[in-house]
CSV table of C-alpha atoms in Angstrom, one decimal:
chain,number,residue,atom,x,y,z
A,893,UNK,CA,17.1,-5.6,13.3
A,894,UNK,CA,15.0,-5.7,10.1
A,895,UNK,CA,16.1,-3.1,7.5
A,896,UNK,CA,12.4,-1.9,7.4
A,897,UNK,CA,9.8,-2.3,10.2
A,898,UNK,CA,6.0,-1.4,9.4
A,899,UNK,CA,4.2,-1.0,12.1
A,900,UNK,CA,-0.2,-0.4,12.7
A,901,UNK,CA,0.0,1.1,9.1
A,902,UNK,CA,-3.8,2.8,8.2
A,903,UNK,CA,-5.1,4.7,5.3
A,904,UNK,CA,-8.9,6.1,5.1
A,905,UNK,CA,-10.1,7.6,1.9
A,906,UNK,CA,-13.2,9.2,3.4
A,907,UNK,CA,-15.3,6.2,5.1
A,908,UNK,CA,-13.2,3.5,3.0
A,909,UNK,CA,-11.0,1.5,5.5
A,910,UNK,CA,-8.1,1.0,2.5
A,911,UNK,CA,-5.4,-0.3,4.8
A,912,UNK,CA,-6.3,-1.1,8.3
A,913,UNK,CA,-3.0,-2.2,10.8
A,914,UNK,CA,-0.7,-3.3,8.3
A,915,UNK,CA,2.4,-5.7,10.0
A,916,UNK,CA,5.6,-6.7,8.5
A,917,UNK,CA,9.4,-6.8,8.3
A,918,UNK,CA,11.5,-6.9,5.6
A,919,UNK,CA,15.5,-7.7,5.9
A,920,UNK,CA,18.5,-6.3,4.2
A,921,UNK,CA,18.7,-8.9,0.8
A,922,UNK,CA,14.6,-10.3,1.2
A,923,UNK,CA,12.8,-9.8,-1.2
A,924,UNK,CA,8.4,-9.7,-0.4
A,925,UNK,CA,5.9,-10.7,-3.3
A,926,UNK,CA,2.9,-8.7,-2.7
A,927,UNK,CA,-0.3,-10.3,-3.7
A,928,UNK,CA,-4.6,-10.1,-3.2
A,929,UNK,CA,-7.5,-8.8,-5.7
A,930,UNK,CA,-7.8,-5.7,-7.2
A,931,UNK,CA,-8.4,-2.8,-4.3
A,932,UNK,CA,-6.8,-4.7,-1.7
A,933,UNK,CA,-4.8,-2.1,-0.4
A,934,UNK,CA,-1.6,-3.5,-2.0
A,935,UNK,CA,-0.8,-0.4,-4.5
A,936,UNK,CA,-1.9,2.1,-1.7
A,937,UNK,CA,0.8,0.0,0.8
A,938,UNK,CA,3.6,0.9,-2.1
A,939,UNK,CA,2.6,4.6,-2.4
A,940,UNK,CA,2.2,5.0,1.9
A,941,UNK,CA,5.9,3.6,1.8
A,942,UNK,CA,6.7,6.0,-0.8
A,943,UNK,CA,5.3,8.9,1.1
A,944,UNK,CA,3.3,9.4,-2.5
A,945,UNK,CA,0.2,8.9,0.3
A,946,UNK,CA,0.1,9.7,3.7
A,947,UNK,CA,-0.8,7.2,6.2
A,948,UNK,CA,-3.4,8.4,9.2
A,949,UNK,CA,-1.5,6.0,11.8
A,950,UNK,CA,1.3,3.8,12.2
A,951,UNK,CA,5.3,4.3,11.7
A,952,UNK,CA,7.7,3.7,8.8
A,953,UNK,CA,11.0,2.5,9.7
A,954,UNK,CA,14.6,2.0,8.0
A,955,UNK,CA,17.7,1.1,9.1
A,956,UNK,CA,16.6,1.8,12.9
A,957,UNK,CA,15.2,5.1,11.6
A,958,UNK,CA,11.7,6.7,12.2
A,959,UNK,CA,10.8,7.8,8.7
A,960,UNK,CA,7.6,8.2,9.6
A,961,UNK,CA,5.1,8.9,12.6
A,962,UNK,CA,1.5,9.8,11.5
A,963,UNK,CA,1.9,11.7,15.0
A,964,UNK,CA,4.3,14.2,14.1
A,965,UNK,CA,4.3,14.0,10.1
A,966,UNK,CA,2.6,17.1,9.6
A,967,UNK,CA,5.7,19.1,10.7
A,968,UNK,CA,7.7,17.3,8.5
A,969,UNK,CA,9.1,19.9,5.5
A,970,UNK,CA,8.8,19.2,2.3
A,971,UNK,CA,12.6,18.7,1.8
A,972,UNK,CA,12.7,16.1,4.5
A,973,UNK,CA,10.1,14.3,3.0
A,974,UNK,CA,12.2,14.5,-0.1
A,975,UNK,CA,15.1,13.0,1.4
A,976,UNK,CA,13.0,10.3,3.0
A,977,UNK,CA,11.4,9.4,-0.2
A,978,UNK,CA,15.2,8.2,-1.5
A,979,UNK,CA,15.2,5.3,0.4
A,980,UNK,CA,12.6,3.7,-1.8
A,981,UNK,CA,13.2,3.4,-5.7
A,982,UNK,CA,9.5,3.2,-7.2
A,983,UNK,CA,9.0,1.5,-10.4
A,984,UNK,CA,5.3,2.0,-11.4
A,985,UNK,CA,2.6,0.1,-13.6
A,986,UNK,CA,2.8,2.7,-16.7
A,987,UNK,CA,6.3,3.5,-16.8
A,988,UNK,CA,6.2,7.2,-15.9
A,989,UNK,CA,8.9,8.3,-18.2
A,990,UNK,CA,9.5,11.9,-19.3
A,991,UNK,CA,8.6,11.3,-22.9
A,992,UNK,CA,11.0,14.4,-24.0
A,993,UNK,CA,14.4,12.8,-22.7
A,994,UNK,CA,16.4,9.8,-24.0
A,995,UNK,CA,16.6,6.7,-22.2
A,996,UNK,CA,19.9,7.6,-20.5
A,997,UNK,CA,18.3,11.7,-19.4
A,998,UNK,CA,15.4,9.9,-17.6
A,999,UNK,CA,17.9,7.8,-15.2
A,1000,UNK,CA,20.5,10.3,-14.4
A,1001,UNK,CA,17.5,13.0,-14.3
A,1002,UNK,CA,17.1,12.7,-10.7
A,1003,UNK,CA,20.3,11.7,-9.2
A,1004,UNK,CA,21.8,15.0,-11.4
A,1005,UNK,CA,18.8,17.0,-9.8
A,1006,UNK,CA,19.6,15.0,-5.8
A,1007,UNK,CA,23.4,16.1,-6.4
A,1008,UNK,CA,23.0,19.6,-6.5
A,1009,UNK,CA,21.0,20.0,-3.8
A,1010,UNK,CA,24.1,18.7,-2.0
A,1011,UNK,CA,27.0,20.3,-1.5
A,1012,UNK,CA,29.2,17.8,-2.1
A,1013,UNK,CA,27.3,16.1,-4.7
A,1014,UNK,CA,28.3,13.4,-6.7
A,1015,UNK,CA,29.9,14.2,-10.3
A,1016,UNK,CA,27.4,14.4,-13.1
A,1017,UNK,CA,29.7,12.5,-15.3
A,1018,UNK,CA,29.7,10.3,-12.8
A,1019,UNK,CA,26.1,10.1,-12.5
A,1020,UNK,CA,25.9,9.6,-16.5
A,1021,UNK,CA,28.9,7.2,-16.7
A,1022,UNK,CA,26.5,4.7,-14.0
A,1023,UNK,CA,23.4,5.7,-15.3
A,1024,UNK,CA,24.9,4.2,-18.8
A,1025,UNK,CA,25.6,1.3,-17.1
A,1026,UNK,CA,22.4,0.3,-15.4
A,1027,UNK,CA,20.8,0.6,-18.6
A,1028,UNK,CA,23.2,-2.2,-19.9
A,1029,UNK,CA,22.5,-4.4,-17.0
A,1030,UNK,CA,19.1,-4.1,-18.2
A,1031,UNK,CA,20.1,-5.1,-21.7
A,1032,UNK,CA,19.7,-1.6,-23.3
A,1033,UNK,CA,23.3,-0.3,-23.3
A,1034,UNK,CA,22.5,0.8,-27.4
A,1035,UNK,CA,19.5,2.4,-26.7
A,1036,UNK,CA,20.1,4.6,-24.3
A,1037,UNK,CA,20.0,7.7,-26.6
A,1038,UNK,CA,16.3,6.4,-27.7
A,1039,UNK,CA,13.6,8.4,-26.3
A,1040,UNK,CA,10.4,6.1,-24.6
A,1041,UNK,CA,8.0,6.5,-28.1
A,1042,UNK,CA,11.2,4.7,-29.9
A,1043,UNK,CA,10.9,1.9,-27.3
A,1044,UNK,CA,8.9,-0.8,-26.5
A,1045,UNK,CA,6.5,-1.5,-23.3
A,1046,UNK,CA,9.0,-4.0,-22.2
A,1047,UNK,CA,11.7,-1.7,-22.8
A,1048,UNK,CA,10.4,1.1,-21.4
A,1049,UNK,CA,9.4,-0.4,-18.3
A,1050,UNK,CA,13.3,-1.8,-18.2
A,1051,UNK,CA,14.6,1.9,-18.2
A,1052,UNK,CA,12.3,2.9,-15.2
A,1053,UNK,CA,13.8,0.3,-13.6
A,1054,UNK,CA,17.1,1.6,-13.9
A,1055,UNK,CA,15.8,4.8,-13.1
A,1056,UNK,CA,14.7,3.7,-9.7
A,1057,UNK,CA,18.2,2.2,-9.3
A,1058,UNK,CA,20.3,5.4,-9.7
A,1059,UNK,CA,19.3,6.7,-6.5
A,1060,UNK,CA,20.3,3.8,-4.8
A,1061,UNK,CA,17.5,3.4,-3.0
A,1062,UNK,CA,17.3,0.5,0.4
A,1063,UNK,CA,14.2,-1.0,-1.0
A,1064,UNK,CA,13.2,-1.4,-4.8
A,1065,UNK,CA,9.3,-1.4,-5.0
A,1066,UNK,CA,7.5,-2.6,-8.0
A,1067,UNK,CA,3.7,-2.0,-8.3
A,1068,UNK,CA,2.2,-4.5,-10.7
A,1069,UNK,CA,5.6,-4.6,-13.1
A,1070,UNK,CA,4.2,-6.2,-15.7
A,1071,UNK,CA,0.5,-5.0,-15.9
A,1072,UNK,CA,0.7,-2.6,-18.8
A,1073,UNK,CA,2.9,-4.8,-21.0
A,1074,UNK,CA,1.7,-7.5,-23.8
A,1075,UNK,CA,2.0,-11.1,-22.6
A,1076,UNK,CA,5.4,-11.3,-24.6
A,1077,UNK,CA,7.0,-8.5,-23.5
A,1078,UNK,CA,6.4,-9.5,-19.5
A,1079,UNK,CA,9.1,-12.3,-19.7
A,1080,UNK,CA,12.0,-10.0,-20.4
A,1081,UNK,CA,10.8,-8.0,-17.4
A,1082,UNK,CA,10.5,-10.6,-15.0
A,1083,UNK,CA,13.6,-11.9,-16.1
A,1084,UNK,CA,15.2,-8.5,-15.1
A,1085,UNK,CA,13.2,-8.3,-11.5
A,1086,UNK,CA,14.6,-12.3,-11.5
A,1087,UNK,CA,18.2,-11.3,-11.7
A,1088,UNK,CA,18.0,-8.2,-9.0
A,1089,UNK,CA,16.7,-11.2,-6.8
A,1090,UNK,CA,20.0,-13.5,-7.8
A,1091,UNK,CA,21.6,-10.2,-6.4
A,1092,UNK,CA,19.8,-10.2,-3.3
A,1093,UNK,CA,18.3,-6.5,-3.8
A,1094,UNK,CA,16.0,-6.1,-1.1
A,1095,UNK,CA,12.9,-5.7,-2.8
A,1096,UNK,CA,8.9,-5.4,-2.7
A,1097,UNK,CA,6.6,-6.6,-5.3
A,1098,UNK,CA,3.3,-6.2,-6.1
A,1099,UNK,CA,1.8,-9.0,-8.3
A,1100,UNK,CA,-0.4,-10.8,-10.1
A,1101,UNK,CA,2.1,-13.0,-11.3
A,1102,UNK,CA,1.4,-16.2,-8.8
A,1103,UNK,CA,4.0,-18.2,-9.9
A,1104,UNK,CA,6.7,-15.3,-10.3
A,1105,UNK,CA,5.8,-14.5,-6.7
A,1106,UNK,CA,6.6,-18.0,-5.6
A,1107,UNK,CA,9.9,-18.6,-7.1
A,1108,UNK,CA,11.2,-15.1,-6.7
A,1109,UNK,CA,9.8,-13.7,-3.7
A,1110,UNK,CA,11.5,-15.5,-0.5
A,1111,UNK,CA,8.4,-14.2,1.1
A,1112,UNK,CA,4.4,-13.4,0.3
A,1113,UNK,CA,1.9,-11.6,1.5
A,1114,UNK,CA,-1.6,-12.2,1.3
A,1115,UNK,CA,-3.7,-8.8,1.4
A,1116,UNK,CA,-7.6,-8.8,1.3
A,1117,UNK,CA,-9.8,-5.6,1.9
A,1118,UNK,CA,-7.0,-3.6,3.2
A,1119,UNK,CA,-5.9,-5.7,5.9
A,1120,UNK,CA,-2.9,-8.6,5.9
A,1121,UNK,CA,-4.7,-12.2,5.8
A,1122,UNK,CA,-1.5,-14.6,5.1
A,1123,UNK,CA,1.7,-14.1,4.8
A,1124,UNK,CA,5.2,-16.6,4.7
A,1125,UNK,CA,7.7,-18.4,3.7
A,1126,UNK,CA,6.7,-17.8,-0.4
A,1127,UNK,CA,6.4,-21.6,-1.1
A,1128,UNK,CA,4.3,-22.7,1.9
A,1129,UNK,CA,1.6,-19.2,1.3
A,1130,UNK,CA,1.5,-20.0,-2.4
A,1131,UNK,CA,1.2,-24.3,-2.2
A,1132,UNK,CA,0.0,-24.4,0.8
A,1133,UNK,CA,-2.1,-21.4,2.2
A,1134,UNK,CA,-3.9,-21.6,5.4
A,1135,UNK,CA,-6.8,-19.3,5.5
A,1136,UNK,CA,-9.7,-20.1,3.3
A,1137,UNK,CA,-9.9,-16.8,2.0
A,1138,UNK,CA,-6.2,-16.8,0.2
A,1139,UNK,CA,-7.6,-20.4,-1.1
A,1140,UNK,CA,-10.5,-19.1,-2.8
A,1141,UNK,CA,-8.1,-16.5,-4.4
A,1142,UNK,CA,-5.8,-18.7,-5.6
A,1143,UNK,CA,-8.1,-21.2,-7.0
A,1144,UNK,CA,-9.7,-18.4,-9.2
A,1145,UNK,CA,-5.7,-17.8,-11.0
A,1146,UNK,CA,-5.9,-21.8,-11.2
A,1147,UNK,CA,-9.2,-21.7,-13.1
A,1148,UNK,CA,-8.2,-18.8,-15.7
């Protein structure tokens, strides 16, 4: 059983057909490069998995799990949701950190908040003490006091990744990573995403990185107006692709 199974996933904004029966699996350790033009569908996919949007059909499901059934999702409380919403760690395109807590507040923020909602909630020094050291793996053990305006792009966009971490999500979703950083602050993030890979963190990217999609992602997928056009073995879609349509798109990176 795949650790998350998407099934006839659709999304209308008005008469706009955004997503329309969106397919795939992703296993425990996999991770999936997302890629396709700009309003593709591929940053709505992330934020339907996220429950950030609501899908109007399909199901969502984890571990053998229904975490969501447009059929029934209007019943759903808003705590449930919650609780749903911790299987996926998000890392967005502008950061989205709290500007008026260090480094170190914005990762443990949530997990500090998650633990006492629960009775037996984990220890907050606990929660700091691991929070400190994800932001080491992510090279910023000395800055964790810093607060975002003292970092940079690249740095910043490293401590939301550890944020997404703490809650030790399933599935680590990235939308666009590297899209609000200068060209020479995207290599020290990629180089982070490439090491979660080495890790075999089951992950989901969205990309316009073609050749970081290739060599990190074990699979791609190919969107194009809202629907799923290609998607394989990352190699074969990428240097190799079948339908004329992922050609064309590739062949307009090669000629940048």
């Amino acid at each position: 059983m795949a650790l998350l199974e998407v099934r006839n996933i659709e999304k209308h904004f008005g008469n706009v057909d955004v997503l329309s029966g969106i397919d795939f699996d992703l296993n425990e350790g996999e991770a999936i490069s997302i890629i396709g033009s700009s309003g593709s569908g591929k940053t709505t996919l992330l934020r339907c998995l996220n429950f950030l949007e609501t899908p109007d059909k399909g199901t969502i499901t984890v571990r053998g799990e229904t975490l969501f059934d447009a059929a029934t999702w209007k019943h759903v409380p808003e705590e449930q949701i919650r609780r749903k919403r911790l299987h996926f760690g998000m890392v967005f395109q502008s950061f989205n950190l709290f500007p008026q807590f260090t480094a170190l507040e914005n990762v443990t923020l949530a997990p500090i908040l998650a633990a006492k909602r629960e009775e037996n909630g984990e220890d907050e020094e606990e929660i700091r003490r691991r929070g400190a050291q994800l932001l080491a793996q992510m090279g910023l053990g000395e800055r964790k006091n810093n607060y975002p305006h003292q970092l940079s792009g690249g740095q910043q966009q490293r401590v939301a990744i550890a944020r997404a971490l703490a809650l030790k999500p399933d599935i680590l979703c990235f939308d666009e990573p590297t899209s609000a950083l200068d060209p020479e602050l995207t290599g020290e993030v990629l180089k982070v995403i490439r090491e979660l890979a080495s890790k075999n963190t089951t992950m989901i990217i969205v990309t316009h990185e073609m050749a970081f999609a290739r060599d990190v992602g074990d699979r791609v997928i190919f969107m194009d107006k809202g629907v799923i056009v290609e998607q394989g073995p990352s190699k074969d879609v990428i240097d190799n692709p079948r339908e004329e349509r992922l050609k064309k798109f590739l062949a307009g990176y090669k000629n940048k």
